[in-house]
Tab-separated table of C-alpha atoms and ligand atoms in Angstrom:
chain	number	residue	atom	x	y	z
A	1	MET	CA	5.442	-22.999	-32.891
A	2	SER	CA	4.986	-25.249	-30.003
A	3	VAL	CA	1.530	-26.609	-28.839
A	4	LYS	CA	2.033	-24.809	-25.561
A	5	LYS	CA	2.856	-21.469	-27.326
A	6	TYR	CA	-0.266	-21.899	-29.635
A	7	ILE	CA	-2.369	-22.403	-26.374
A	8	GLN	CA	-0.873	-19.376	-24.660
A	9	ASP	CA	-1.313	-17.174	-27.784
A	10	ASN	CA	-4.861	-18.157	-28.222
A	11	GLN	CA	-6.166	-17.910	-24.643
A	12	GLU	CA	-8.478	-15.015	-25.442
A	13	LYS	CA	-10.074	-16.747	-28.416
A	14	PHE	CA	-10.398	-19.946	-26.497
A	15	LEU	CA	-12.145	-18.087	-23.669
A	16	ASN	CA	-14.512	-16.186	-25.982
A	17	GLU	CA	-15.503	-19.422	-27.726
A	18	LEU	CA	-16.482	-21.086	-24.399
A	19	LEU	CA	-18.394	-17.993	-23.378
A	20	ASP	CA	-20.507	-18.438	-26.608
A	21	LEU	CA	-21.197	-22.065	-25.928
A	22	LEU	CA	-22.133	-21.236	-22.179
A	23	ARG	CA	-24.790	-18.723	-23.744
A	24	ILE	CA	-26.669	-21.729	-25.075
A	25	PRO	CA	-29.134	-22.931	-22.275
A	26	SER	CA	-28.874	-26.659	-23.071
A	27	VAL	CA	-30.798	-27.907	-20.057
A	28	SER	CA	-31.641	-31.502	-20.981
A	29	ALA	CA	-34.140	-32.092	-18.173
A	30	ASP	CA	-36.571	-29.478	-19.290
A	31	PRO	CA	-38.267	-29.935	-22.680
A	32	LYS	CA	-38.717	-26.154	-22.817
A	33	PHE	CA	-35.030	-26.054	-23.821
A	34	LYS	CA	-35.148	-28.585	-26.447
A	35	GLY	CA	-34.199	-26.249	-29.333
A	36	ASP	CA	-31.160	-25.121	-27.268
A	37	VAL	CA	-29.933	-28.505	-26.469
A	38	PHE	CA	-29.828	-29.254	-30.276
A	39	ALA	CA	-28.263	-25.895	-30.869
A	40	ALA	CA	-25.449	-26.844	-28.393
A	41	ALA	CA	-24.944	-30.207	-30.265
A	42	GLU	CA	-24.516	-28.161	-33.497
A	43	PHE	CA	-22.030	-25.847	-31.833
A	44	VAL	CA	-19.927	-28.791	-30.679
A	45	ARG	CA	-20.115	-30.356	-34.154
A	46	GLU	CA	-18.920	-27.153	-35.709
A	47	SER	CA	-16.126	-26.563	-33.347
A	48	LEU	CA	-14.913	-30.204	-33.829
A	49	GLU	CA	-15.003	-29.582	-37.608
A	50	LYS	CA	-13.102	-26.354	-37.277
A	51	ALA	CA	-10.482	-27.921	-35.118
A	52	GLY	CA	-9.655	-30.388	-37.839
A	53	ALA	CA	-11.730	-33.545	-36.897
A	54	ASP	CA	-12.963	-35.924	-39.648
A	55	GLN	CA	-16.181	-37.810	-39.895
A	56	VAL	CA	-17.922	-35.270	-37.570
A	57	GLU	CA	-21.643	-36.137	-37.245
A	58	LEU	CA	-24.556	-35.825	-34.975
A	59	CYS	CA	-25.472	-39.337	-34.144
A	60	GLN	CA	-29.228	-39.238	-33.590
A	61	THR	CA	-30.822	-41.075	-30.822
A	62	ALA	CA	-34.322	-41.351	-29.337
A	63	GLY	CA	-33.105	-38.369	-27.228
A	64	TYR	CA	-30.475	-35.881	-27.860
A	65	PRO	CA	-27.636	-36.399	-30.335
A	66	ILE	CA	-24.253	-37.701	-29.589
A	67	VAL	CA	-21.624	-35.696	-31.403
A	68	TYR	CA	-18.919	-37.869	-32.767
A	69	GLY	CA	-15.687	-36.884	-34.520
A	70	GLU	CA	-12.254	-38.273	-35.011
A	71	LYS	CA	-8.819	-37.896	-36.421
A	72	ILE	CA	-7.139	-41.109	-37.088
A	73	ILE	CA	-3.475	-40.070	-38.144
A	74	ASP	CA	-2.194	-43.623	-38.193
A	75	PRO	CA	-3.932	-46.876	-37.198
A	76	SER	CA	-0.818	-48.272	-35.601
A	77	LEU	CA	-0.795	-45.398	-32.990
A	78	PRO	CA	-2.720	-45.458	-29.787
A	79	THR	CA	-6.218	-44.075	-29.829
A	80	VAL	CA	-7.794	-41.913	-27.065
A	81	LEU	CA	-11.551	-41.643	-26.909
A	82	VAL	CA	-12.729	-38.290	-25.423
A	83	TYR	CA	-16.014	-38.252	-23.523
A	84	GLY	CA	-17.870	-35.217	-22.406
A	85	HIS	CA	-21.386	-33.728	-22.075
A	86	TYR	CA	-22.756	-30.552	-23.678
A	87	ASP	CA	-26.049	-30.692	-21.635
A	88	VAL	CA	-26.496	-28.939	-18.301
A	89	GLN	CA	-28.320	-28.972	-15.108
A	90	PRO	CA	-31.539	-26.750	-14.888
A	91	ALA	CA	-30.442	-23.289	-13.494
A	92	ASP	CA	-33.407	-22.975	-11.059
A	93	PRO	CA	-33.729	-21.144	-8.814
A	94	TYR	CA	-32.729	-18.148	-10.880
A	95	GLU	CA	-33.253	-15.694	-8.196
A	96	LEU	CA	-30.363	-17.144	-6.258
A	97	TRP	CA	-27.818	-16.394	-9.089
A	98	ASP	CA	-25.771	-13.060	-8.748
A	99	SER	CA	-25.683	-12.876	-12.647
A	100	PRO	CA	-27.987	-14.534	-15.088
A	101	PRO	CA	-26.858	-18.295	-15.522
A	102	PHE	CA	-26.733	-18.043	-19.414
A	103	GLU	CA	-24.913	-14.694	-19.606
A	104	PRO	CA	-21.463	-15.666	-18.493
A	105	VAL	CA	-19.340	-13.135	-16.574
A	106	ILE	CA	-15.862	-13.315	-15.182
A	107	LYS	CA	-15.301	-12.438	-11.477
A	108	LYS	CA	-12.562	-13.131	-9.114
A	109	THR	CA	-13.202	-15.308	-6.018
A	110	ALA	CA	-11.041	-16.457	-3.039
A	111	ARG	CA	-10.218	-19.874	-4.728
A	112	HIS	CA	-9.942	-18.237	-8.062
A	113	PRO	CA	-7.885	-15.075	-7.545
A	114	GLU	CA	-7.290	-14.876	-11.386
A	115	GLY	CA	-10.971	-15.093	-12.169
A	116	ALA	CA	-13.589	-17.616	-12.730
A	117	ILE	CA	-16.414	-17.793	-15.295
A	118	PHE	CA	-19.852	-17.670	-13.807
A	119	ALA	CA	-22.432	-19.786	-15.816
A	120	ARG	CA	-24.458	-22.887	-15.773
A	121	GLY	CA	-22.344	-25.556	-17.253
A	122	SER	CA	-19.141	-23.689	-16.851
A	123	ALA	CA	-17.447	-26.396	-14.899
A	124	ASP	CA	-20.042	-29.157	-15.598
A	125	ASP	CA	-19.251	-29.797	-18.263
A	126	LYS	CA	-18.867	-27.302	-21.033
A	127	GLY	CA	-15.789	-25.755	-19.790
A	128	GLN	CA	-14.251	-29.009	-19.191
A	129	PHE	CA	-15.013	-31.016	-22.318
A	130	TYR	CA	-14.239	-27.908	-24.429
A	131	MET	CA	-10.656	-27.991	-23.165
A	132	HIS	CA	-10.220	-31.211	-25.159
A	133	VAL	CA	-11.521	-29.582	-28.258
A	134	LYS	CA	-9.048	-26.692	-27.856
A	135	ALA	CA	-6.114	-29.022	-26.994
A	136	PHE	CA	-6.904	-30.966	-30.158
A	137	GLU	CA	-6.945	-27.764	-32.142
A	138	ALA	CA	-3.672	-26.725	-30.744
A	139	MET	CA	-2.092	-30.117	-31.537
A	140	MET	CA	-3.595	-30.029	-35.079
A	141	ALA	CA	-2.465	-26.486	-35.674
A	142	ASN	CA	1.081	-27.599	-34.909
A	143	ASN	CA	0.970	-30.813	-36.767
A	144	ASP	CA	1.747	-32.392	-33.398
A	145	LEU	CA	-1.158	-34.833	-32.651
A	146	PRO	CA	0.800	-37.922	-31.066
A	147	CYS	CA	-2.212	-40.310	-30.884
A	148	ASN	CA	-5.467	-40.965	-32.733
A	149	ILE	CA	-8.471	-39.397	-31.270
A	150	LYS	CA	-12.241	-40.020	-31.198
A	151	PHE	CA	-14.733	-37.635	-29.680
A	152	MET	CA	-17.926	-38.583	-28.214
A	153	ILE	CA	-19.823	-35.690	-26.581
A	154	GLU	CA	-23.401	-36.454	-25.395
A	155	GLY	CA	-26.341	-34.370	-24.409
A	156	GLU	CA	-28.159	-36.436	-21.902
A	157	GLU	CA	-25.500	-36.962	-19.056
A	158	GLU	CA	-27.512	-34.988	-16.584
A	159	VAL	CA	-30.620	-37.073	-17.205
A	160	GLY	CA	-29.042	-40.430	-16.929
A	161	SER	CA	-27.192	-41.131	-20.402
A	162	GLU	CA	-29.930	-43.519	-21.206
A	163	HIS	CA	-29.296	-43.272	-25.044
A	164	LEU	CA	-25.523	-43.339	-24.694
A	165	ASP	CA	-25.769	-46.598	-23.003
A	166	ILE	CA	-27.495	-48.046	-26.218
A	167	PHE	CA	-25.094	-46.159	-28.507
A	168	VAL	CA	-21.978	-47.531	-26.855
A	169	LYS	CA	-23.264	-51.119	-26.912
A	170	GLU	CA	-24.212	-50.743	-30.616
A	171	ASN	CA	-20.996	-48.934	-31.741
A	172	LYS	CA	-18.147	-50.966	-30.111
A	173	GLU	CA	-16.062	-51.018	-33.255
A	174	LYS	CA	-16.481	-47.304	-33.925
A	175	LEU	CA	-15.514	-46.398	-30.487
A	176	LYS	CA	-12.590	-48.816	-30.314
A	177	ALA	CA	-9.810	-47.125	-28.404
A	178	ASP	CA	-6.848	-47.647	-25.942
A	179	VAL	CA	-8.140	-45.242	-23.333
A	180	VAL	CA	-11.216	-43.105	-22.470
A	181	LEU	CA	-10.335	-39.644	-21.343
A	182	VAL	CA	-13.022	-37.728	-19.285
A	183	SER	CA	-12.786	-34.100	-17.865
A	184	ASP	CA	-16.030	-33.997	-15.761
A	185	THR	CA	-14.676	-34.175	-12.221
A	186	HIS	CA	-12.699	-32.073	-9.570
A	187	MET	CA	-9.068	-31.655	-8.746
A	188	ILE	CA	-8.122	-30.863	-5.199
A	189	SER	CA	-6.686	-27.486	-6.066
A	190	LEU	CA	-4.185	-25.990	-8.718
A	191	GLU	CA	-1.420	-26.233	-5.931
A	192	ASN	CA	-2.382	-29.908	-5.250
A	193	PRO	CA	-3.473	-31.538	-8.578
A	194	SER	CA	-5.120	-34.736	-8.454
A	195	VAL	CA	-6.850	-37.417	-10.716
A	196	THR	CA	-10.078	-39.035	-9.763
A	197	VAL	CA	-9.822	-42.761	-9.455
A	198	GLY	CA	-13.294	-43.516	-8.133
A	199	LEU	CA	-16.858	-42.326	-8.524
A	200	ARG	CA	-20.040	-43.327	-6.710
A	201	GLY	CA	-22.950	-44.901	-8.089
A	202	LEU	CA	-26.518	-43.761	-7.804
A	203	SER	CA	-29.954	-45.149	-7.026
A	204	TYR	CA	-32.631	-42.408	-7.288
A	205	MET	CA	-36.225	-43.092	-6.019
A	206	GLN	CA	-39.389	-41.152	-5.788
A	207	VAL	CA	-41.794	-42.055	-2.995
A	208	GLU	CA	-45.546	-41.198	-2.781
A	209	VAL	CA	-47.394	-41.593	0.653
A	210	THR	CA	-51.221	-41.480	0.397
A	211	GLY	CA	-53.354	-41.013	3.611
A	212	PRO	CA	-57.194	-40.310	3.117
A	213	ASN	CA	-58.705	-39.968	-0.397
A	214	ARG	CA	-58.817	-36.091	-0.119
A	215	ASP	CA	-57.364	-33.270	1.731
A	216	LEU	CA	-59.135	-32.858	5.121
A	217	HIS	CA	-59.870	-30.184	7.702
A	218	SER	CA	-56.929	-30.726	10.197
A	219	GLY	CA	-59.287	-29.910	12.994
A	220	THR	CA	-62.073	-32.167	12.055
A	221	TYR	CA	-59.796	-35.046	11.280
A	222	GLY	CA	-56.273	-34.146	12.746
A	223	GLY	CA	-55.369	-36.740	15.439
A	224	ALA	CA	-57.696	-39.429	14.213
A	225	VAL	CA	-56.511	-39.954	10.467
A	226	ALA	CA	-52.845	-40.544	9.388
A	227	ASN	CA	-51.218	-37.414	8.010
A	228	PRO	CA	-49.050	-38.681	5.173
A	229	ILE	CA	-46.418	-35.871	5.682
A	230	ASN	CA	-45.863	-36.830	9.383
A	231	ILE	CA	-45.794	-40.416	8.310
A	232	LEU	CA	-43.336	-39.828	5.475
A	233	CYS	CA	-41.036	-37.770	7.739
A	234	LYS	CA	-41.058	-40.623	10.357
A	235	MET	CA	-40.253	-43.141	7.546
A	236	ILE	CA	-37.438	-41.231	6.225
A	237	ALA	CA	-35.983	-40.473	9.633
A	238	SER	CA	-35.948	-44.208	10.382
A	239	LEU	CA	-33.836	-44.918	7.214
A	240	GLN	CA	-30.687	-43.798	9.232
A	241	ASP	CA	-29.782	-44.861	12.665
A	242	GLU	CA	-27.983	-42.726	15.352
A	243	ASN	CA	-24.646	-43.574	13.800
A	244	ASN	CA	-25.969	-42.433	10.420
A	245	HIS	CA	-25.811	-46.060	9.181
A	246	ILE	CA	-28.600	-46.772	6.685
A	247	THR	CA	-31.102	-49.195	8.070
A	248	ILE	CA	-32.261	-50.820	4.773
A	249	PRO	CA	-31.718	-54.622	5.318
A	250	GLY	CA	-28.943	-55.834	2.985
A	251	PHE	CA	-27.840	-52.341	1.971
A	252	TYR	CA	-24.128	-52.771	3.205
A	253	ASP	CA	-23.915	-56.610	2.148
A	254	LYS	CA	-21.628	-55.811	-0.839
A	255	VAL	CA	-19.866	-52.676	0.431
A	256	GLU	CA	-16.095	-53.218	0.535
A	257	GLU	CA	-14.250	-52.460	3.775
A	258	TYR	CA	-10.770	-51.016	2.920
A	259	SER	CA	-7.487	-51.698	4.703
A	260	ALA	CA	-6.211	-49.266	7.240
A	261	ALA	CA	-3.245	-48.489	4.831
A	262	TYR	CA	-5.699	-47.569	1.963
A	263	ARG	CA	-7.904	-45.462	4.293
A	264	GLN	CA	-4.722	-43.701	5.504
A	265	ALA	CA	-3.609	-42.977	2.059
A	266	LEU	CA	-6.968	-41.372	1.363
A	267	ASN	CA	-6.865	-39.319	4.477
A	268	ASP	CA	-3.276	-38.226	3.548
A	269	ALA	CA	-4.666	-36.042	0.726
A	270	PRO	CA	-4.568	-32.252	1.566
A	271	PHE	CA	-7.901	-31.452	3.172
A	272	ASP	CA	-8.656	-28.472	5.462
A	273	LEU	CA	-11.717	-29.210	7.538
A	274	GLU	CA	-12.024	-25.869	9.069
A	275	ALA	CA	-11.880	-24.223	5.612
A	276	TYR	CA	-14.494	-26.861	4.429
A	277	LYS	CA	-16.864	-25.824	7.205
A	278	LYS	CA	-16.274	-22.152	6.847
A	279	GLU	CA	-16.838	-22.303	3.178
A	280	LEU	CA	-20.205	-23.872	3.736
A	281	ASP	CA	-20.962	-21.860	6.785
A	282	ILE	CA	-21.682	-24.945	9.044
A	283	ASN	CA	-20.601	-25.437	12.618
A	284	ASP	CA	-19.883	-29.028	12.146
A	285	VAL	CA	-19.823	-31.807	9.387
A	286	HIS	CA	-22.287	-34.745	9.695
A	287	GLY	CA	-22.047	-38.239	8.480
A	288	GLU	CA	-21.410	-41.899	9.179
A	289	ALA	CA	-19.703	-42.615	12.434
A	290	GLY	CA	-16.190	-43.986	12.218
A	291	TYR	CA	-15.320	-42.336	9.008
A	292	SER	CA	-13.623	-39.047	7.986
A	293	THR	CA	-15.202	-36.551	5.711
A	294	ILE	CA	-12.937	-37.751	2.819
A	295	GLU	CA	-13.932	-41.403	3.438
A	296	ARG	CA	-17.740	-40.463	3.891
A	297	VAL	CA	-17.754	-38.837	0.395
A	298	GLY	CA	-15.329	-41.288	-1.294
A	299	ILE	CA	-15.785	-44.726	-0.135
A	300	ARG	CA	-19.045	-45.015	1.869
A	301	PRO	CA	-22.613	-45.066	0.458
A	302	THR	CA	-25.200	-42.525	1.595
A	303	LEU	CA	-28.900	-41.643	1.509
A	304	ASP	CA	-30.306	-38.198	1.082
A	305	VAL	CA	-33.605	-36.713	0.623
A	306	ASN	CA	-33.435	-34.400	-2.436
A	307	GLY	CA	-36.879	-32.892	-2.267
A	308	ILE	CA	-39.995	-33.349	-0.147
A	309	TRP	CA	-43.431	-31.894	-0.631
A	310	GLY	CA	-47.071	-31.979	0.004
A	311	GLY	CA	-49.838	-30.142	1.744
A	312	TYR	CA	-50.146	-26.401	1.759
A	313	THR	CA	-46.974	-24.442	1.147
A	314	GLY	CA	-48.395	-21.143	-0.023
A	315	GLU	CA	-48.765	-17.714	1.726
A	316	GLY	CA	-50.187	-17.670	5.172
A	317	ALA	CA	-51.715	-20.650	6.986
A	318	LYS	CA	-54.185	-23.192	5.816
A	319	THR	CA	-55.362	-25.781	8.183
A	320	VAL	CA	-55.245	-29.001	6.179
A	321	LEU	CA	-54.503	-32.711	6.581
A	322	PRO	CA	-53.156	-33.428	3.089
A	323	SER	CA	-53.988	-36.568	1.280
A	324	LYS	CA	-50.543	-37.116	-0.146
A	325	ALA	CA	-46.855	-36.539	0.490
A	326	TYR	CA	-43.955	-37.088	-1.735
A	327	ALA	CA	-40.086	-37.230	-1.582
A	328	LYS	CA	-37.318	-37.855	-3.937
A	329	ILE	CA	-34.591	-39.799	-2.330
A	330	SER	CA	-31.062	-40.716	-3.598
A	331	MET	CA	-28.536	-43.226	-2.540
A	332	ARG	CA	-24.864	-42.726	-3.600
A	333	LEU	CA	-23.428	-46.168	-3.911
A	334	VAL	CA	-19.931	-47.736	-3.882
A	335	PRO	CA	-18.517	-50.402	-6.105
A	336	ASN	CA	-20.328	-53.854	-6.086
A	337	GLN	CA	-23.535	-52.313	-4.979
A	338	ASP	CA	-25.677	-52.924	-7.894
A	339	HIS	CA	-28.047	-49.848	-8.231
A	340	LYS	CA	-30.969	-52.100	-9.469
A	341	GLU	CA	-30.535	-54.292	-6.563
A	342	ILE	CA	-30.419	-51.459	-4.117
A	343	SER	CA	-33.406	-49.810	-5.675
A	344	LYS	CA	-35.410	-53.125	-4.995
A	345	LEU	CA	-34.050	-53.374	-1.354
A	346	PHE	CA	-35.079	-49.684	-0.855
A	347	GLU	CA	-38.657	-50.367	-2.321
A	348	ALA	CA	-39.233	-53.474	-0.261
A	349	HIS	CA	-38.042	-51.929	2.923
A	350	PHE	CA	-39.863	-48.605	2.389
A	351	LYS	CA	-43.214	-50.445	1.931
A	352	SER	CA	-42.439	-52.674	4.930
A	353	ILE	CA	-42.109	-49.870	7.238
A	354	ALA	CA	-45.294	-48.045	6.209
A	355	PRO	CA	-48.165	-48.346	8.794
A	356	ASP	CA	-51.498	-49.706	7.680
A	357	SER	CA	-52.954	-46.225	7.798
A	358	VAL	CA	-51.238	-45.063	4.579
A	359	LYS	CA	-50.456	-46.430	1.128
A	360	VAL	CA	-46.993	-46.138	-0.457
A	361	LYS	CA	-45.872	-45.998	-4.056
A	362	VAL	CA	-42.154	-46.213	-4.910
A	363	THR	CA	-40.871	-45.242	-8.341
A	364	PRO	CA	-37.220	-45.719	-9.304
A	365	HIS	CA	-35.621	-42.898	-11.560
A	366	HIS	CA	-32.404	-43.299	-13.361
A	367	GLY	CA	-29.400	-44.637	-11.670
A	368	GLY	CA	-25.859	-45.949	-12.367
A	369	GLN	CA	-23.046	-48.142	-11.053
A	370	ALA	CA	-19.965	-46.908	-9.129
A	371	ALA	CA	-16.463	-47.039	-10.815
A	372	VAL	CA	-13.002	-47.402	-9.514
A	373	VAL	CA	-10.147	-47.145	-11.932
A	374	SER	CA	-6.589	-48.619	-11.503
A	375	THR	CA	-3.489	-46.284	-11.068
A	376	ASP	CA	-1.549	-49.072	-12.694
A	377	THR	CA	-2.380	-48.379	-16.312
A	378	PRO	CA	-0.684	-46.522	-19.092
A	379	GLY	CA	-3.603	-44.085	-19.045
A	380	TYR	CA	-3.074	-43.177	-15.421
A	381	ARG	CA	0.637	-42.999	-15.774
A	382	ALA	CA	0.132	-40.710	-18.818
A	383	ALA	CA	-2.089	-38.462	-16.722
A	384	ASP	CA	0.387	-38.294	-13.898
A	385	LEU	CA	3.231	-37.434	-16.104
A	386	ALA	CA	1.253	-34.693	-17.789
A	387	ILE	CA	0.344	-33.285	-14.502
A	388	GLN	CA	3.810	-33.407	-13.297
A	389	GLU	CA	4.933	-31.405	-16.352
A	390	ALA	CA	2.282	-28.881	-16.190
A	391	PHE	CA	1.928	-28.352	-12.497
A	392	GLY	CA	5.402	-29.550	-11.292
A	393	LYS	CA	3.874	-32.010	-8.779
A	394	LYS	CA	2.803	-35.643	-8.771
A	395	ALA	CA	-0.877	-36.324	-9.075
A	396	ILE	CA	-2.743	-37.292	-5.987
A	397	PRO	CA	-5.341	-40.203	-6.591
A	398	THR	CA	-8.644	-39.314	-5.059
A	399	ARG	CA	-12.102	-40.947	-4.809
A	400	GLU	CA	-15.030	-38.671	-5.453
A	401	GLY	CA	-18.470	-38.724	-4.458
A	402	GLY	CA	-20.341	-37.676	-7.672
A	403	SER	CA	-21.482	-40.058	-10.366
A	404	ILE	CA	-20.781	-40.639	-13.942
A	405	PRO	CA	-22.725	-43.762	-14.767
A	406	ILE	CA	-21.246	-44.356	-18.183
A	407	CYS	CA	-17.743	-44.878	-16.716
A	408	SER	CA	-18.645	-48.410	-15.624
A	409	LEU	CA	-20.229	-48.915	-18.984
A	410	PHE	CA	-16.849	-48.082	-20.647
A	411	GLN	CA	-15.315	-50.543	-18.462
A	412	GLN	CA	-17.836	-53.352	-19.167
A	413	GLU	CA	-18.525	-52.656	-22.807
A	414	LEU	CA	-15.256	-51.372	-24.025
A	415	GLY	CA	-12.922	-52.940	-21.486
A	416	LEU	CA	-11.394	-49.442	-20.871
A	417	ASP	CA	-10.628	-47.852	-17.490
A	418	PRO	CA	-11.629	-44.265	-18.004
A	419	ILE	CA	-8.978	-41.659	-17.003
A	420	LEU	CA	-10.869	-38.900	-14.966
A	421	LEU	CA	-8.665	-35.854	-15.526
A	422	GLY	CA	-10.941	-33.085	-14.199
A	423	PHE	CA	-9.988	-29.441	-13.381
A	424	GLY	CA	-12.936	-28.095	-11.505
A	425	LEU	CA	-12.942	-27.532	-7.839
A	426	ASP	CA	-15.385	-28.839	-5.132
A	427	THR	CA	-16.315	-25.323	-4.443
A	428	ASP	CA	-17.234	-24.496	-8.181
A	429	ALA	CA	-20.910	-24.773	-7.159
A	430	LEU	CA	-21.850	-27.619	-9.708
A	431	HIS	CA	-25.610	-28.026	-9.923
A	432	SER	CA	-26.108	-25.035	-7.729
A	433	PRO	CA	-26.612	-21.215	-8.277
A	434	ASN	CA	-23.505	-19.310	-9.295
A	435	GLU	CA	-21.670	-22.276	-10.781
A	436	HIS	CA	-18.194	-21.216	-11.970
A	437	TYR	CA	-15.014	-22.476	-13.542
A	438	GLY	CA	-11.639	-20.960	-12.966
A	439	VAL	CA	-10.080	-19.402	-16.041
A	440	LYS	CA	-6.644	-20.599	-15.015
A	441	ASN	CA	-8.051	-24.168	-14.527
A	442	TYR	CA	-9.400	-23.884	-18.010
A	443	TYR	CA	-5.945	-22.911	-19.667
A	444	MET	CA	-4.039	-25.309	-17.418
A	445	GLY	CA	-6.449	-28.068	-18.387
A	446	ILE	CA	-5.930	-27.344	-22.070
A	447	GLU	CA	-2.133	-27.576	-21.591
A	448	THR	CA	-2.231	-30.780	-19.494
A	449	ILE	CA	-4.595	-32.503	-21.910
A	450	ALA	CA	-2.166	-31.930	-24.803
A	451	LEU	CA	0.601	-33.218	-22.633
A	452	PHE	CA	-1.447	-36.384	-21.883
A	453	PHE	CA	-1.576	-37.228	-25.473
A	454	LYS	CA	2.328	-36.836	-25.706
A	455	TYR	CA	2.818	-39.197	-22.610
A	456	PHE	CA	0.116	-41.650	-23.644
A	457	LYS	CA	1.816	-42.350	-26.895
A	458	GLU	CA	4.887	-43.246	-24.779
A	459	GLN	CA	3.146	-45.215	-22.189
A	460	ALA	CA	0.775	-47.176	-24.468
A	461	GLY	CA	4.029	-48.206	-26.200
A	462	LYS	CA	2.458	-49.189	-29.552
B	1	LIG	N1	-19.872	-33.883	-13.377
B	1	LIG	C1	-20.788	-34.643	-12.695
B	1	LIG	C2	-20.248	-35.775	-11.829
B	1	LIG	C3	-19.319	-35.394	-10.675
B	1	LIG	C4	-19.739	-34.333	-9.842
B	1	LIG	C5	-18.245	-36.136	-10.455
B	1	LIG	C6	-18.849	-33.986	-8.752
B	1	LIG	C7	-17.379	-35.800	-9.579
B	1	LIG	C8	-17.655	-34.776	-8.625
B	1	LIG	C9	-21.892	-35.238	-13.562
B	1	LIG	O1	-22.238	-34.263	-14.606
B	1	LIG	C10	-23.098	-35.383	-12.719
B	1	LIG	O2	-23.597	-34.498	-12.156
B	1	LIG	N2	-23.622	-36.464	-12.560
B	1	LIG	C11	-24.859	-36.783	-11.858
B	1	LIG	C12	-25.237	-38.283	-12.241
B	1	LIG	C13	-26.636	-38.423	-12.791
B	1	LIG	C14	-27.593	-37.386	-13.236
B	1	LIG	C15	-26.965	-39.853	-13.106
B	1	LIG	C16	-24.546	-36.767	-10.329
B	1	LIG	O3	-23.585	-37.145	-9.901
B	1	LIG	O4	-25.614	-36.308	-9.706
B	2	LIG	ZN1	-23.566	-32.665	-13.463
């Protein structure tokens, strides 16, 4: 039997197993789900063992375990290190889901006419990393594993991969490989398959603005004492100018300007602006002047408020001048912008623009560096060839706006450019209510991944 036939014959089993994994609410950000995050790790361990991996273990960290497993068929063959994450984002707000986030259901959508699995983590990243486990199973069952394989599936990606960082630095020999393969990104569509060649970095800050030492009557004091919410809003508004350029001094110093030819190539990728606006129900897009939507997301840094709170937000009206106001602000960064340096620039600038009437506290959260990978590597060529065989089209290289901070760590610590072979779609609602993942994307992904191994063996030419 061929690997392809095995995958086709086992579609239903592969789908049901994924649904079982999706039933585990492995939310790493919320300690309430601690037991479930460990249960998901155990599920991954078992599935790797069943698929035929050796040395399968839960590598304990100060946080959630990293699931490791390998199959070394011949040390002289190339080795592929597969990375993924079994943790998921919180599902809140639950009331905005059409079906419960941890009770997966399959429904058709405009972009998934053959059905999509609706559940938290379906696309990010359970449905995607599990394709690798199933591709491995198929290759093993057919005695047709062309390369050595190592799996490293972590449980803290959604909270900054702090312990993976340490694990990678301490286990370079164990993780030695010829390429890192990651499915945790998007493709343009099944009709226009693509491979991600760039991800943005991230600097994430929390700010606290304090006015008076207690909440005050807004009649007695309003107009005479600084209202920290008013002030915070003004400060945030000033962080971008009328062209949506970020005003933090030094922010753009290391941002690379690309050639007209490079920008044209990015803009040549299929993109339907009208469909994009319609899908989001917006009349117009918004962003930095002088750049297209593809460029704004792929090659330009941004600043966004992720949450803002303070004062009275309950039922009815309460006349209050609050003592404090807060916001969570993230900046998506591009290559060469160091996230720690940007966090410092932000902090200095934010404090400098605060009027004397308030006090400001700035706390950095987790962050990460951007990554750009070359298309001139055996790994990229293997991904392209696998896509050509599975989809009948060449892969389009794309730059995406999301972040996977460990990608730059792989480059630095292991000297490997990760191959970002993702099968989700932009519209799959990652981190949002009603996250979903196309059933066809899942099956095509499994098939393409198995083909990657075939071509990587050829390309790596060992
Ligand atoms: N899978 C995403 C990253 C992603 C999203 C890549 C969309 C390309 C397109 C990943 O799991 C993620 O959400 N990462 C976080 C980073 C973080 C918590 C440090 C992100 O991008 O917000
Ligand atoms: Zn995510």
